[in-house]
C-alpha positions as a Markdown table, in Angstrom:
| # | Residue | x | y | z |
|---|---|---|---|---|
| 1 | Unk | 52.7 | 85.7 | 72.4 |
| 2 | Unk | 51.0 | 82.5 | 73.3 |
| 3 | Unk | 47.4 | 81.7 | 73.7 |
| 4 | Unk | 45.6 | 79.6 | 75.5 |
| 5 | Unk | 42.5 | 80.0 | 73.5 |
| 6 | Unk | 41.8 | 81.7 | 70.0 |
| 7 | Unk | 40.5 | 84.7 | 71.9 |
| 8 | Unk | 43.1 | 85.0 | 75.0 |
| 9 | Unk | 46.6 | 86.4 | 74.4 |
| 10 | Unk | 49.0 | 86.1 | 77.2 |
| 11 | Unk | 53.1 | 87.6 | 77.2 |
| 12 | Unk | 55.6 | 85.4 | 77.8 |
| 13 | Unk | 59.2 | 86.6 | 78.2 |
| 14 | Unk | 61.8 | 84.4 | 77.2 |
| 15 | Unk | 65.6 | 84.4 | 78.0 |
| 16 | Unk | 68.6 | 82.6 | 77.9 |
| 17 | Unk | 70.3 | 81.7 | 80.3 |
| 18 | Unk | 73.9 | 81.5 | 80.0 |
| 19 | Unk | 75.1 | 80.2 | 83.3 |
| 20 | Unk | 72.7 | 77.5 | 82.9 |
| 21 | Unk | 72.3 | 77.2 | 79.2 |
| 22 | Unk | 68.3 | 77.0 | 79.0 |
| 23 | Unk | 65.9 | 79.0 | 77.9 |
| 24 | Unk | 63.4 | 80.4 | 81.0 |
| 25 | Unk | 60.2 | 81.4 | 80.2 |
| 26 | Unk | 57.7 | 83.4 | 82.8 |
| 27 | Unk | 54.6 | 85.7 | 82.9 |
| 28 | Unk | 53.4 | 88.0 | 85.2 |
| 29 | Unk | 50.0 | 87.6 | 83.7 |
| 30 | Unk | 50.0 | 83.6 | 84.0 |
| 31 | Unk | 50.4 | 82.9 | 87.7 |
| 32 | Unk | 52.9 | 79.9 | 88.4 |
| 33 | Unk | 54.3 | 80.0 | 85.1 |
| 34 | Unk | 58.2 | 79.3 | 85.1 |
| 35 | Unk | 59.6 | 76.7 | 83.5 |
| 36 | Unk | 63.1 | 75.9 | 80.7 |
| 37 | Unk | 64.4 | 74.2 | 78.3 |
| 38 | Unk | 67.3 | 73.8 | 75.9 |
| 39 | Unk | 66.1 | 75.0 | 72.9 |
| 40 | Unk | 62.8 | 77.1 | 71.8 |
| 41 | Unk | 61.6 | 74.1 | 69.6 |
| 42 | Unk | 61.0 | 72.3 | 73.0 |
| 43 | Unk | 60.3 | 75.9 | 75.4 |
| 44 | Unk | 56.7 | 76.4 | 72.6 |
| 45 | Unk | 55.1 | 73.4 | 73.2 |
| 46 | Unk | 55.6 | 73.1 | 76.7 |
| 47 | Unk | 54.2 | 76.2 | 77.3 |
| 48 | Unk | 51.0 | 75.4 | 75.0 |
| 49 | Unk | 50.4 | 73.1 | 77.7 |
| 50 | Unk | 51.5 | 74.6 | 80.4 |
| 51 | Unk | 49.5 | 77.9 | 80.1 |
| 52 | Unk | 46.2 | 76.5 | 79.8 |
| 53 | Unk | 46.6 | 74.2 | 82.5 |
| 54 | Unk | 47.8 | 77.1 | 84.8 |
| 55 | Unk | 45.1 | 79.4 | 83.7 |
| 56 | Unk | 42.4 | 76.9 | 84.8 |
| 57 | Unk | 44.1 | 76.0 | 88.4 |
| 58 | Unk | 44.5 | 79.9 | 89.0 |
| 59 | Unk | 40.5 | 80.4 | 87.7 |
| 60 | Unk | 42.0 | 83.3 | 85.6 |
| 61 | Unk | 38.7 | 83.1 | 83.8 |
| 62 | Unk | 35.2 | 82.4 | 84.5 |
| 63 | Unk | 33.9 | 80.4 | 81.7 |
| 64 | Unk | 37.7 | 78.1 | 82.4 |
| 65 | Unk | 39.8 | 77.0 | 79.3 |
């Protein structure tokens, strides 16, 4: 699990995929959120940015991240 703030936990499933040899990353609860890379080490961070910037276009939460 990632979070976009100490307090807000968010799944993210991760696969690899072999035909295209990435890893894809979604979440049901993070609307928008698909996106790959080639390894892990580069898949974490980009979805430590990506998540809070998707929770605050989708106004997931009233008080915004």
């Amino acid at each position: 699990m990632l979070t976009a703030d100490p307090e807000i936990m968010f799944v993210v499933e991760a696969f690899w995929d072999e035909e295209a040899s990435v890893w894809v990353a979604t979440s049901d609860a993070v609307p928008g959120l698909v996106t790959e890379a080639e390894t892990l080490e580069v898949l974490i961070p980009k979805l430590r940015v990506m998540i809070p910037e998707l929770v605050a276009a989708n106004h997931l939460f009233s008080s915004g991240i």
